[in-house]
Amino acid sequence: MFHLAGVLGEWKLNNESWKFLVNTRAGSRLLPIKEGLKFDEMVQMVHEDFGINRSGNELEFSYALPESMLGDMPEDTLLFFVNNDRQWDTLCEMCKSLPVRLCISLKNLANHDQGFNGEDTATVNPEEPAVVKRKNVNREDSNQEPEVEDSNFHDAKVIEKGQWFKNKAELSWSIRMLSIERKFRTSVSKSDKKLLVVKCADTSCKWKVRAAKTNPTSEFFWVTKYIDKHTCFSRNIGGPKASSKVISKLLLENFGNSGLNMKPDLISSFMKKRYGLDSKYWKIWKAREEARTEVLGSPESSYAQLPVYMHKLVMANPGTIAALEVDAEHS
């Protein structure tokens, strides 16, 4: 038997290197690995030791090679994922002679609209990271426009050929914010689980982003083609557009919970001045309501918790009588 250190967090691209940002609140676990332990048994152990509910939470396991091995590997060697017994046995054999830690990421199984299709992401706090080097990429554009104040996603301007994004949602959000910051419109040419192609809304323009999912067992998207220069007068076809979901996130990022009570006309004025978004009153109002739902939950979900609350109330206070009455329409 040997012990394997497991840490919970997510991979992020930072200064041309992949780093695993550890969720410091979750801490780490020293996992006892017995000879012949199966992959599914290891997954169960991680769920139990980290206290992660299996319902709605899918785990992704990966690791980076030690520095001593990277010297013999190609420069563009990336992460290694563990998805079955064979890959798990390979990692176990390596751990017997090399210092390797198991990087554990949570897959968010709920889908949320970020302007295109994709899943939400989670933010973690950095600790001592594992690093995977990648090839240097020459950046053609050094645009100095204001940065988006968003800690959950890549900087909107950092899109370049050869870059990796944690999932499709992160890539989609960055493209959306790039178009808002630089005041042009985009059009989704193709979008599915494995490919995303976004072009300038002006059909004569060559601006284009193409990204693909190279590993069917991973959520990472790789930018395979990026034409950064516009060959059109994109600002002549109107300013950028944003869905109410995007506006709601911008509202929360800029004002936090205080934005939940802002008047729609004040929100509209800010979005116009800061991002060039000229949205109608109903969209601003809807965005504020979506921000409220994200922070406070919906009235329906709150009422749905009443039976559970009443049960706990009776259990904690013996002798308490609790009853729930609903009208015929909602029974």
Short mmCIF file of C-alpha atoms in Angstrom, two decimals:
data_model
loop_
_atom_site.label_atom_id
_atom_site.label_comp_id
_atom_site.label_asym_id
_atom_site.label_seq_id
_atom_site.Cartn_x
_atom_site.Cartn_y
_atom_site.Cartn_z
CA MET A 1 0.00 0.00 0.00
CA PHE A 2 1.08 3.59 -0.62
CA HIS A 3 -0.46 7.02 -0.03
CA LEU A 4 -1.50 9.47 -2.76
CA ALA A 5 -2.13 13.15 -2.08
CA GLY A 6 -5.41 14.38 -3.54
CA VAL A 7 -6.31 18.05 -3.98
CA LEU A 8 -9.55 19.66 -5.13
CA GLY A 9 -9.48 22.60 -7.58
CA GLU A 10 -9.29 23.40 -11.30
CA TRP A 11 -6.73 23.92 -14.05
CA LYS A 12 -6.05 27.47 -15.25
CA LEU A 13 -3.78 28.86 -17.95
CA ASN A 14 -1.36 31.39 -16.45
CA ASN A 15 1.67 32.92 -18.17
CA GLU A 16 1.89 30.23 -20.87
CA SER A 17 1.68 27.41 -18.29
CA TRP A 18 -1.10 25.24 -16.93
CA LYS A 19 -1.44 25.56 -13.16
CA PHE A 20 -3.77 23.68 -10.86
CA LEU A 21 -5.44 26.18 -8.55
CA VAL A 22 -6.26 24.42 -5.30
CA ASN A 23 -9.47 25.06 -3.41
CA THR A 24 -7.83 25.94 -0.11
CA ARG A 25 -11.13 25.73 1.74
CA ALA A 26 -11.51 22.08 0.78
CA GLY A 27 -7.96 21.25 1.80
CA SER A 28 -6.21 18.07 0.68
CA ARG A 29 -6.53 14.38 1.54
CA LEU A 30 -3.97 11.61 1.87
CA LEU A 31 -5.60 8.67 0.11
CA PRO A 32 -4.52 5.13 1.11
CA ILE A 33 -4.08 3.15 -2.10
CA LYS A 34 -4.13 -0.59 -1.63
CA GLU A 35 -2.77 -2.99 -4.22
CA GLY A 36 -5.45 -3.82 -6.79
CA LEU A 37 -7.69 -0.86 -5.93
CA LYS A 38 -10.06 -0.23 -8.85
CA PHE A 39 -10.82 3.14 -10.41
CA ASP A 40 -14.47 3.11 -9.26
CA GLU A 41 -13.36 2.32 -5.71
CA MET A 42 -10.98 5.26 -5.78
CA VAL A 43 -13.79 7.53 -7.01
CA GLN A 44 -15.99 6.39 -4.12
CA MET A 45 -13.14 7.05 -1.67
CA VAL A 46 -12.68 10.61 -2.95
CA HIS A 47 -16.41 11.33 -2.66
CA GLU A 48 -16.40 10.11 0.93
CA ASP A 49 -13.15 11.73 2.07
CA PHE A 50 -13.97 15.14 0.58
CA GLY A 51 -17.64 14.92 1.58
CA ILE A 52 -18.87 15.40 -2.00
CA ASN A 53 -22.42 14.30 -2.75
CA ARG A 54 -22.48 11.96 -5.75
CA SER A 55 -25.86 13.33 -6.84
CA GLY A 56 -25.26 16.07 -9.42
CA ASN A 57 -21.48 16.14 -8.86
CA GLU A 58 -19.21 14.40 -11.37
CA LEU A 59 -15.49 14.28 -10.62
CA GLU A 60 -12.66 14.67 -13.13
CA PHE A 61 -9.22 13.25 -12.24
CA SER A 62 -5.96 14.43 -13.77
CA TYR A 63 -2.28 14.91 -13.02
CA ALA A 64 0.81 16.66 -14.34
CA LEU A 65 4.10 14.92 -14.92
CA PRO A 66 6.94 15.72 -12.50
CA GLU A 67 9.59 18.15 -13.71
CA SER A 68 12.07 15.26 -13.90
CA MET A 69 9.96 13.63 -16.64
CA LEU A 70 8.97 16.79 -18.52
CA GLY A 71 12.54 17.26 -19.71
CA ASP A 72 12.21 14.14 -21.86
CA MET A 73 8.76 15.02 -23.18
CA PRO A 74 7.72 17.20 -26.15
CA GLU A 75 7.32 20.85 -25.25
CA ASP A 76 3.57 20.80 -25.85
CA THR A 77 2.83 17.87 -23.51
CA LEU A 78 -0.32 18.74 -21.59
CA LEU A 79 -2.35 17.17 -18.80
CA PHE A 80 -3.06 13.52 -18.23
CA PHE A 81 -6.58 12.41 -17.35
CA VAL A 82 -7.64 9.32 -15.43
CA ASN A 83 -10.95 7.83 -16.55
CA ASN A 84 -10.66 4.04 -16.25
CA ASP A 85 -8.82 1.18 -14.55
CA ARG A 86 -6.00 1.09 -17.10
CA GLN A 87 -5.19 4.78 -16.73
CA TRP A 88 -5.55 4.49 -12.95
CA ASP A 89 -3.06 1.57 -12.87
CA THR A 90 -0.59 3.66 -14.89
CA LEU A 91 -0.80 6.51 -12.35
CA CYS A 92 -0.42 4.09 -9.41
CA GLU A 93 2.76 2.61 -10.86
CA MET A 94 4.19 6.08 -11.42
CA CYS A 95 3.35 7.18 -7.86
CA LYS A 96 5.45 4.37 -6.41
CA SER A 97 8.66 6.04 -7.59
CA LEU A 98 7.76 9.66 -8.46
CA PRO A 99 6.12 12.55 -6.55
CA VAL A 100 2.74 12.91 -8.25
CA ARG A 101 -0.48 14.29 -6.79
CA LEU A 102 -4.02 13.59 -7.92
CA CYS A 103 -5.81 16.72 -9.15
CA ILE A 104 -9.57 16.51 -8.65
CA SER A 105 -12.02 18.83 -10.39
CA LEU A 106 -15.77 19.12 -10.02
CA LYS A 107 -17.83 19.10 -13.20
CA ASN A 108 -20.83 21.40 -12.90
CA LEU A 109 -23.65 19.35 -14.42
CA ALA A 110 -26.15 22.24 -14.54
CA ASN A 111 -26.31 24.11 -17.86
CA HIS A 112 -26.40 27.91 -17.93
CA ASP A 113 -26.52 30.27 -20.89
CA GLN A 114 -23.39 32.42 -21.09
CA GLY A 115 -24.25 34.03 -24.40
CA PHE A 116 -23.65 30.80 -26.34
CA ASN A 117 -24.10 27.21 -25.13
CA GLY A 118 -22.10 25.71 -22.28
CA GLU A 119 -21.76 25.02 -18.60
CA ASP A 120 -21.04 27.33 -15.73
CA THR A 121 -17.66 27.41 -14.08
CA ALA A 122 -16.48 27.63 -10.51
CA THR A 123 -13.84 29.85 -8.95
CA VAL A 124 -11.19 28.46 -6.60
CA ASN A 125 -8.41 29.99 -4.55
CA PRO A 126 -4.80 29.41 -5.65
CA GLU A 127 -2.23 27.53 -3.63
CA GLU A 128 1.01 25.81 -4.63
CA PRO A 129 0.20 24.90 -8.25
CA ALA A 130 1.16 21.98 -10.44
CA VAL A 131 2.52 23.30 -13.73
CA VAL A 132 2.47 21.97 -17.27
CA LYS A 133 4.50 23.95 -19.80
CA ARG A 134 3.14 24.68 -23.28
CA LYS A 135 4.56 26.21 -26.42
CA ASN A 136 4.95 29.96 -26.55
CA VAL A 137 2.46 31.75 -28.77
CA ASN A 138 3.15 35.07 -30.46
CA ARG A 139 0.37 37.51 -29.65
CA GLU A 140 -0.35 39.80 -32.56
CA ASP A 141 -2.71 42.12 -30.75
CA SER A 142 -1.73 44.34 -27.81
CA ASN A 143 -5.05 46.15 -27.52
CA GLN A 144 -5.11 48.24 -24.32
CA GLU A 145 -8.86 48.53 -23.89
CA PRO A 146 -10.25 48.32 -20.33
CA GLU A 147 -10.24 44.92 -18.70
CA VAL A 148 -13.42 43.11 -17.76
CA GLU A 149 -13.73 42.84 -14.00
CA ASP A 150 -14.44 39.12 -13.90
CA SER A 151 -12.63 36.65 -11.67
CA ASN A 152 -14.51 33.58 -12.93
CA PHE A 153 -13.37 33.64 -16.56
CA HIS A 154 -10.32 34.38 -18.68
CA ASP A 155 -9.59 38.00 -19.51
CA ALA A 156 -11.76 38.67 -22.55
CA LYS A 157 -8.81 39.95 -24.61
CA VAL A 158 -6.74 36.81 -24.09
CA ILE A 159 -7.83 34.80 -27.09
CA GLU A 160 -5.13 33.45 -29.36
CA LYS A 161 -4.33 30.44 -31.47
CA GLY A 162 -3.09 27.52 -29.41
CA GLN A 163 -4.81 28.65 -26.22
CA TRP A 164 -6.80 26.27 -24.05
CA PHE A 165 -10.00 27.08 -22.15
CA LYS A 166 -11.35 25.02 -19.30
CA ASN A 167 -14.64 24.40 -21.07
CA LYS A 168 -16.90 25.72 -23.80
CA ALA A 169 -18.67 28.12 -21.44
CA GLU A 170 -15.40 29.85 -20.51
CA LEU A 171 -14.44 30.24 -24.18
CA SER A 172 -17.91 31.49 -25.13
CA TRP A 173 -17.90 34.05 -22.35
CA SER A 174 -14.48 35.36 -23.39
CA ILE A 175 -15.61 35.76 -26.99
CA ARG A 176 -18.79 37.49 -25.84
CA MET A 177 -16.85 39.92 -23.64
CA LEU A 178 -14.31 40.54 -26.40
CA SER A 179 -17.09 41.61 -28.76
CA ILE A 180 -18.62 43.84 -26.10
CA GLU A 181 -15.30 45.48 -25.18
CA ARG A 182 -14.34 46.12 -28.82
CA LYS A 183 -17.88 47.02 -29.86
CA PHE A 184 -18.62 44.61 -32.68
CA ARG A 185 -21.18 41.89 -33.24
CA THR A 186 -20.55 38.19 -33.70
CA SER A 187 -22.37 35.33 -35.35
CA VAL A 188 -22.15 31.67 -34.32
CA SER A 189 -21.27 29.71 -37.46
CA LYS A 190 -21.23 26.29 -35.80
CA SER A 191 -21.74 25.11 -32.24
CA ASP A 192 -21.92 21.59 -30.85
CA LYS A 193 -20.35 19.54 -28.05
CA LYS A 194 -17.01 19.27 -29.85
CA LEU A 195 -16.69 22.45 -31.93
CA LEU A 196 -17.35 26.18 -31.70
CA VAL A 197 -16.90 28.54 -34.65
CA VAL A 198 -17.70 32.24 -34.19
CA LYS A 199 -17.35 34.89 -36.92
CA CYS A 200 -17.89 38.62 -37.26
CA ALA A 201 -21.52 39.48 -37.98
CA ASP A 202 -20.38 41.19 -41.19
CA THR A 203 -20.18 38.32 -43.68
CA SER A 204 -17.42 40.09 -45.62
CA CYS A 205 -15.14 40.18 -42.56
CA LYS A 206 -12.40 37.61 -41.94
CA TRP A 207 -12.46 37.87 -38.12
CA LYS A 208 -12.94 34.34 -36.79
CA VAL A 209 -12.47 32.08 -33.79
CA ARG A 210 -12.46 28.30 -34.16
CA ALA A 211 -12.03 26.04 -31.15
CA ALA A 212 -12.36 22.29 -30.76
CA LYS A 213 -12.57 19.71 -28.01
CA THR A 214 -9.61 17.41 -28.62
CA ASN A 215 -10.22 14.88 -25.85
CA PRO A 216 -13.69 13.29 -25.64
CA THR A 217 -13.20 12.61 -21.91
CA SER A 218 -12.28 16.21 -21.07
CA GLU A 219 -14.11 19.53 -21.19
CA PHE A 220 -11.09 21.53 -22.43
CA PHE A 221 -11.47 23.54 -25.66
CA TRP A 222 -8.44 24.40 -27.79
CA VAL A 223 -8.37 27.44 -30.10
CA THR A 224 -7.22 25.99 -33.41
CA LYS A 225 -7.69 29.15 -35.48
CA TYR A 226 -7.96 32.83 -34.60
CA ILE A 227 -8.03 35.69 -37.10
CA ASP A 228 -7.87 38.78 -34.90
CA LYS A 229 -7.94 41.55 -37.51
CA HIS A 230 -11.24 42.92 -38.81
CA THR A 231 -11.49 43.49 -42.55
CA CYS A 232 -14.82 45.29 -42.25
CA PHE A 233 -16.31 48.38 -40.72
CA SER A 234 -17.92 46.26 -38.02
CA ARG A 235 -18.99 49.22 -35.92
CA ASN A 236 -21.14 50.45 -38.80
CA ILE A 237 -23.55 47.53 -38.40
CA GLY A 238 -24.42 48.54 -34.87
CA GLY A 239 -22.95 48.15 -31.40
CA PRO A 240 -22.47 44.89 -29.53
CA LYS A 241 -25.40 42.84 -28.32
CA ALA A 242 -25.79 40.92 -25.08
CA SER A 243 -28.46 38.60 -23.75
CA SER A 244 -30.19 39.32 -20.46
CA LYS A 245 -28.06 36.54 -18.92
CA VAL A 246 -24.86 38.34 -19.89
CA ILE A 247 -26.16 41.68 -18.61
CA SER A 248 -27.17 40.08 -15.31
CA LYS A 249 -23.64 38.74 -14.83
CA LEU A 250 -22.12 42.12 -15.70
CA LEU A 251 -24.46 43.72 -13.18
CA LEU A 252 -23.35 41.39 -10.39
CA GLU A 253 -19.67 41.67 -11.29
CA ASN A 254 -19.71 45.46 -11.19
CA PHE A 255 -22.11 46.12 -8.29
CA GLY A 256 -22.49 42.87 -6.38
CA ASN A 257 -25.69 42.46 -4.37
CA SER A 258 -26.28 46.22 -4.37
CA GLY A 259 -27.09 45.93 -8.07
CA LEU A 260 -30.18 43.85 -7.24
CA ASN A 261 -32.09 46.98 -6.22
CA MET A 262 -30.83 49.37 -8.90
CA LYS A 263 -33.42 51.00 -11.12
CA PRO A 264 -33.48 49.70 -14.71
CA ASP A 265 -32.77 53.13 -16.21
CA LEU A 266 -29.65 53.46 -14.04
CA ILE A 267 -28.47 50.00 -15.07
CA SER A 268 -29.14 50.85 -18.72
CA SER A 269 -27.13 54.06 -18.45
CA PHE A 270 -24.16 52.23 -16.91
CA MET A 271 -24.20 49.43 -19.49
CA LYS A 272 -24.31 51.99 -22.31
CA LYS A 273 -21.42 54.01 -20.90
CA ARG A 274 -19.22 51.09 -19.78
CA TYR A 275 -19.86 48.49 -22.48
CA GLY A 276 -21.65 50.31 -25.30
CA LEU A 277 -24.75 48.16 -24.78
CA ASP A 278 -27.94 49.84 -25.90
CA SER A 279 -30.57 47.49 -24.49
CA LYS A 280 -34.31 47.94 -24.22
CA TYR A 281 -36.02 48.48 -20.89
CA TRP A 282 -37.58 44.99 -20.78
CA LYS A 283 -34.19 43.31 -21.28
CA ILE A 284 -32.60 45.35 -18.48
CA TRP A 285 -35.52 44.56 -16.20
CA LYS A 286 -35.24 40.85 -17.06
CA ALA A 287 -31.48 40.93 -16.43
CA ARG A 288 -32.01 42.41 -12.97
CA GLU A 289 -34.62 39.72 -12.18
CA GLU A 290 -32.21 37.01 -13.35
CA ALA A 291 -29.50 38.47 -11.12
CA ARG A 292 -31.92 38.38 -8.19
CA THR A 293 -32.79 34.76 -8.93
CA GLU A 294 -29.12 33.80 -9.14
CA VAL A 295 -28.38 35.36 -5.75
CA LEU A 296 -31.63 34.81 -3.85
CA GLY A 297 -33.20 31.90 -5.72
CA SER A 298 -36.63 31.86 -7.32
CA PRO A 299 -39.88 32.18 -5.32
CA GLU A 300 -40.86 28.71 -6.54
CA SER A 301 -37.67 27.12 -5.22
CA SER A 302 -38.09 28.93 -1.90
CA TYR A 303 -41.65 27.70 -1.45
CA ALA A 304 -40.54 24.19 -2.41
CA GLN A 305 -38.31 24.17 0.67
CA LEU A 306 -41.23 24.73 3.06
CA PRO A 307 -42.04 21.04 3.65
CA VAL A 308 -38.40 20.32 4.51
CA TYR A 309 -38.23 23.35 6.79
CA MET A 310 -41.44 22.32 8.58
CA HIS A 311 -40.15 18.78 9.09
CA LYS A 312 -36.90 20.05 10.61
CA LEU A 313 -38.85 22.50 12.76
CA VAL A 314 -40.97 19.69 14.22
CA MET A 315 -37.94 17.44 14.74
CA ALA A 316 -36.01 20.17 16.54
CA ASN A 317 -38.98 21.23 18.68
CA PRO A 318 -40.97 18.19 19.88
CA GLY A 319 -44.62 18.98 20.33
CA THR A 320 -44.67 21.59 17.59
CA ILE A 321 -47.62 21.36 15.22
CA ALA A 322 -46.97 22.48 11.65
CA ALA A 323 -49.31 22.37 8.68
CA LEU A 324 -48.99 23.50 5.08
CA GLU A 325 -52.02 24.69 3.16
CA VAL A 326 -52.06 25.28 -0.59
CA ASP A 327 -54.87 26.21 -2.94
CA ALA A 328 -56.34 23.70 -5.36
CA GLU A 329 -54.41 25.18 -8.31
CA HIS A 330 -50.99 24.48 -6.71
CA SER A 331 -51.73 21.30 -4.79
#
